[in-house]
PDB file of C-alpha atoms in Angstrom:
ATOM      1  CA  LEU A 981      17.273  12.477   5.125  1.00 51.00           C
ATOM      2  CA  PRO A 982      14.813  11.824   8.073  1.00 58.00           C
ATOM      3  CA  SER A 983      13.138   8.324   7.890  1.00 65.00           C
ATOM      4  CA  GLY A 984      10.261   8.283   5.616  1.00 65.00           C
ATOM      5  CA  ASN A 985      11.316  10.447   3.072  1.00 73.00           C
ATOM      6  CA  LEU A 986      11.517   9.363  -0.274  1.00 77.00           C
ATOM      7  CA  ILE A 987      15.145   9.270  -2.438  1.00 83.00           C
ATOM      8  CA  VAL A 988      15.480   7.511  -5.777  1.00 86.00           C
ATOM      9  CA  PRO A 989      19.069   6.765  -6.467  1.00 92.00           C
ATOM     10  CA  VAL A 990      20.138   6.603 -10.049  1.00 95.00           C
ATOM     11  CA  VAL A 991      21.638   3.677 -11.826  1.00 96.00           C
ATOM     12  CA  LYS A 992      23.692   5.334 -14.865  1.00 96.00           C
ATOM     13  CA  ASN A 993      23.902   3.900 -17.888  1.00 95.00           C
ATOM     14  CA  ALA A 994      21.465   0.969 -17.057  1.00 94.00           C
ATOM     15  CA  ASN A 995      20.938   0.031 -20.662  1.00 93.00           C
ATOM     16  CA  GLU A 996      24.876  -0.901 -20.930  1.00 96.00           C
ATOM     17  CA  LYS A 997      24.726  -3.411 -18.020  1.00 95.00           C
ATOM     18  CA  ASN A 998      23.722  -6.952 -17.411  1.00 91.00           C
ATOM     19  CA  LEU A 999      21.744  -8.279 -14.549  1.00 86.00           C
ATOM     20  CA  ALA A1000      24.645  -8.855 -12.289  1.00 89.00           C
ATOM     21  CA  GLU A1001      25.923  -5.475 -12.847  1.00 94.00           C
ATOM     22  CA  LEU A1002      22.468  -3.887 -12.305  1.00 93.00           C
ATOM     23  CA  ALA A1003      22.414  -5.638  -8.973  1.00 91.00           C
ATOM     24  CA  ALA A1004      25.652  -4.549  -7.935  1.00 95.00           C
ATOM     25  CA  ASP A1005      24.836  -0.960  -8.640  1.00 96.00           C
ATOM     26  CA  VAL A1006      21.432  -0.966  -6.730  1.00 94.00           C
ATOM     27  CA  ASN A1007      23.233  -2.616  -3.810  1.00 95.00           C
ATOM     28  CA  ARG A1008      25.946  -0.038  -3.910  1.00 96.00           C
ATOM     29  CA  LEU A1009      23.342   2.932  -3.943  1.00 96.00           C
ATOM     30  CA  ALA A1010      20.824   1.251  -1.080  1.00 92.00           C
ATOM     31  CA  GLU A1011      23.883   1.025   0.984  1.00 94.00           C
ATOM     32  CA  ASN A1012      25.059   4.576   0.475  1.00 94.00           C
ATOM     33  CA  SER A1013      21.387   5.625   0.932  1.00 90.00           C
ATOM     34  CA  ARG A1014      20.874   3.757   4.246  1.00 88.00           C
ATOM     35  CA  ASN A1015      24.359   5.507   5.409  1.00 91.00           C
ATOM     36  CA  ASN A1016      23.356   8.965   4.203  1.00 90.00           C
ATOM     37  CA  LYS A1017      26.353   9.002   1.865  1.00 94.00           C
ATOM     38  CA  LEU A1018      24.520   9.218  -1.547  1.00 94.00           C
ATOM     39  CA  LYS A1019      26.354  12.112  -3.905  1.00 95.00           C
ATOM     40  CA  PRO A1020      24.271  14.683  -5.900  1.00 93.00           C
ATOM     41  CA  ASP A1021      24.842  13.175  -9.114  1.00 94.00           C
ATOM     42  CA  GLU A1022      23.501   9.484  -7.566  1.00 95.00           C
ATOM     43  CA  VAL A1023      20.195  11.316  -7.322  1.00 93.00           C
ATOM     44  CA  GLN A1024      19.957  12.968 -10.705  1.00 93.00           C
ATOM     45  CA  GLY A1025      19.398  12.548 -14.277  1.00 93.00           C
ATOM     46  CA  SER A1026      17.103   9.632 -14.244  1.00 94.00           C
ATOM     47  CA  THR A1027      14.423   8.883 -16.897  1.00 93.00           C
ATOM     48  CA  PHE A1028      12.758   5.790 -15.638  1.00 95.00           C
ATOM     49  CA  THR A1029      12.116   4.427 -12.055  1.00 94.00           C
ATOM     50  CA  ILE A1030      11.060   0.794 -11.019  1.00 94.00           C
ATOM     51  CA  SER A1031       9.488   0.756  -7.602  1.00 93.00           C
ATOM     52  CA  ASN A1032       8.728  -2.353  -5.302  1.00 93.00           C
ATOM     53  CA  VAL A1033       5.456  -1.847  -3.828  1.00 94.00           C
ATOM     54  CA  GLY A1034       5.388  -5.673  -3.163  1.00 95.00           C
ATOM     55  CA  THR A1035       8.065  -5.070  -0.322  1.00 92.00           C
ATOM     56  CA  PHE A1036       5.194  -3.950   1.712  1.00 90.00           C
ATOM     57  CA  GLY A1037       2.687  -6.781   0.801  1.00 94.00           C
ATOM     58  CA  SER A1038       1.085  -4.721  -1.618  1.00 96.00           C
ATOM     59  CA  LEU A1039      -0.683  -6.784  -4.656  1.00 96.00           C
ATOM     60  CA  MET A1040      -0.340  -4.159  -6.821  1.00 95.00           C
ATOM     61  CA  GLY A1041       0.118  -0.027  -7.179  1.00 94.00           C
ATOM     62  CA  THR A1042      -0.703   2.822  -9.366  1.00 95.00           C
ATOM     63  CA  PRO A1043       2.658   4.364 -10.143  1.00 94.00           C
ATOM     64  CA  ILE A1044       2.730   8.453 -10.487  1.00 95.00           C
ATOM     65  CA  ILE A1045       5.522   9.583 -12.711  1.00 95.00           C
ATOM     66  CA  ASN A1046       8.252  11.354 -11.079  1.00 89.00           C
ATOM     67  CA  GLN A1047       8.844  14.354 -13.358  1.00 89.00           C
ATOM     68  CA  PRO A1048      10.850  14.836 -15.619  1.00 91.00           C
ATOM     69  CA  GLU A1049      11.043  10.991 -15.912  1.00 94.00           C
ATOM     70  CA  VAL A1050       9.339   9.334 -18.879  1.00 96.00           C
ATOM     71  CA  ALA A1051       7.821   6.304 -17.186  1.00 97.00           C
ATOM     72  CA  ILE A1052       7.437   4.235 -13.808  1.00 97.00           C
ATOM     73  CA  LEU A1053       7.045   0.682 -13.264  1.00 98.00           C
ATOM     74  CA  ALA A1054       5.422  -0.864 -10.212  1.00 97.00           C
ATOM     75  CA  LEU A1055       6.021  -4.337  -9.053  1.00 97.00           C
ATOM     76  CA  GLY A1056       3.500  -6.100  -6.749  1.00 97.00           C
ATOM     77  CA  ILE A1057       4.290  -9.014  -4.298  1.00 97.00           C
ATOM     78  CA  ILE A1058       4.998 -12.369  -5.657  1.00 96.00           C
ATOM     79  CA  LYS A1059       2.224 -14.662  -4.359  1.00 96.00           C
ATOM     80  CA  LYS A1060       1.395 -18.233  -5.081  1.00 96.00           C
ATOM     81  CA  ARG A1061      -1.929 -18.535  -6.912  1.00 96.00           C
ATOM     82  CA  PRO A1062      -3.913 -20.982  -8.764  1.00 97.00           C
ATOM     83  CA  GLU A1063      -3.727 -20.876 -12.585  1.00 95.00           C
ATOM     84  CA  VAL A1064      -5.016 -22.369 -15.462  1.00 96.00           C
ATOM     85  CA  ILE A1065      -2.203 -23.734 -17.768  1.00 94.00           C
ATOM     86  CA  SER A1066      -2.104 -26.274 -20.737  1.00 94.00           C
ATOM     87  CA  GLY A1067      -1.031 -29.631 -19.711  1.00 89.00           C
ATOM     88  CA  LYS A1068      -0.517 -32.690 -21.945  1.00 91.00           C
ATOM     89  CA  ASP A1069      -4.283 -33.838 -21.038  1.00 93.00           C
ATOM     90  CA  GLY A1070      -5.581 -30.351 -21.808  1.00 96.00           C
ATOM     91  CA  ASP A1071      -6.181 -27.563 -19.229  1.00 97.00           C
ATOM     92  CA  GLU A1072      -5.195 -28.039 -15.612  1.00 96.00           C
ATOM     93  CA  ILE A1073      -5.059 -25.929 -12.616  1.00 96.00           C
ATOM     94  CA  ALA A1074      -1.455 -25.631 -10.997  1.00 95.00           C
ATOM     95  CA  ILE A1075      -0.059 -23.233  -8.223  1.00 96.00           C
ATOM     96  CA  ARG A1076       2.169 -20.540  -9.892  1.00 93.00           C
ATOM     97  CA  SER A1077       4.051 -17.548  -8.216  1.00 93.00           C
ATOM     98  CA  MET A1078       2.533 -14.527  -9.721  1.00 95.00           C
ATOM     99  CA  MET A1079       3.372 -10.893  -9.653  1.00 96.00           C
ATOM    100  CA  TYR A1080       1.349  -7.858 -10.988  1.00 97.00           C
ATOM    101  CA  LEU A1081       3.281  -5.402 -13.064  1.00 98.00           C
ATOM    102  CA  SER A1082       1.797  -1.660 -13.548  1.00 97.00           C
ATOM    103  CA  LEU A1083       3.383   0.711 -15.825  1.00 98.00           C
ATOM    104  CA  SER A1084       2.895   4.591 -16.012  1.00 98.00           C
ATOM    105  CA  PHE A1085       4.255   6.371 -19.011  1.00 97.00           C
ATOM    106  CA  ASP A1086       4.002   9.844 -20.277  1.00 97.00           C
ATOM    107  CA  HIS A1087       2.100   9.658 -23.720  1.00 95.00           C
ATOM    108  CA  ARG A1088       3.804  12.661 -25.084  1.00 96.00           C
ATOM    109  CA  VAL A1089       6.856  10.605 -25.263  1.00 95.00           C
ATOM    110  CA  VAL A1090       5.623   7.047 -25.204  1.00 96.00           C
ATOM    111  CA  ASP A1091       3.059   5.606 -27.718  1.00 96.00           C
ATOM    112  CA  GLY A1092       0.425   3.041 -26.032  1.00 96.00           C
ATOM    113  CA  PHE A1093       1.526   0.299 -28.249  1.00 97.00           C
ATOM    114  CA  LEU A1094       5.224   0.835 -27.171  1.00 97.00           C
ATOM    115  CA  GLY A1095       4.394   0.979 -23.549  1.00 97.00           C
ATOM    116  CA  GLY A1096       2.367  -2.206 -23.700  1.00 97.00           C
ATOM    117  CA  SER A1097       4.770  -4.130 -25.937  1.00 97.00           C
ATOM    118  CA  PHE A1098       7.602  -2.918 -23.342  1.00 97.00           C
ATOM    119  CA  LEU A1099       5.546  -4.180 -20.420  1.00 97.00           C
ATOM    120  CA  ARG A1100       4.714  -7.646 -21.958  1.00 97.00           C
ATOM    121  CA  LYS A1101       8.622  -8.121 -23.036  1.00 97.00           C
ATOM    122  CA  VAL A1102       9.229  -7.314 -19.183  1.00 95.00           C
ATOM    123  CA  GLY A1103       6.616  -9.884 -18.286  1.00 95.00           C
ATOM    124  CA  ASP A1104       8.290 -12.349 -20.623  1.00 95.00           C
ATOM    125  CA  TYR A1105      11.773 -12.079 -19.223  1.00 92.00           C
ATOM    126  CA  LEU A1106      10.224 -12.650 -15.636  1.00 91.00           C
ATOM    127  CA  GLU A1107       8.548 -15.794 -16.903  1.00 91.00           C
ATOM    128  CA  GLN A1108      11.806 -17.087 -18.184  1.00 91.00           C
ATOM    129  CA  PHE A1109      13.990 -16.254 -15.522  1.00 86.00           C
ATOM    130  CA  ASP A1110      15.815 -19.020 -13.615  1.00 85.00           C
ATOM    131  CA  THR A1111      15.468 -18.666  -9.951  1.00 80.00           C
ATOM    132  CA  ASN A1112      18.602 -20.530  -9.398  1.00 83.00           C
ATOM    133  CA  THR A1113      20.731 -18.104 -11.009  1.00 79.00           C
ATOM    134  CA  THR A1114      23.302 -16.899  -8.811  1.00 76.00           C
ATOM    135  CA  PHE A1115      25.118 -13.649  -9.259  1.00 66.00           C
TER     136      PHE A1115
END
């Protein structure tokens, strides 16, 4: 595709893969995409998209669902910001790496409570992630 066109490669059976396997699939698909070697089945059959708008320095974005998908999650840039945290002597201000997550989902398929719970769970996982993890 000419430069600037959007293409959304599909990680198949993502629910059955661990983080290292997902990363390997994403890297393989990105390489195939850069080299114009994606196969038709590598761009069909998706149900959910993750869009990294932070790559371009954006703090946040409002993702639009790519039909017939059910939802899309936008990830903003990770920036250090002052944050109030609970310390041993009460509240204190500390510098923390923060990122906005924005989820759009089809309410005909996903109840608002479920969508919000999913977003909170993703946030919980990201907050607990060990940045020293190697793949």
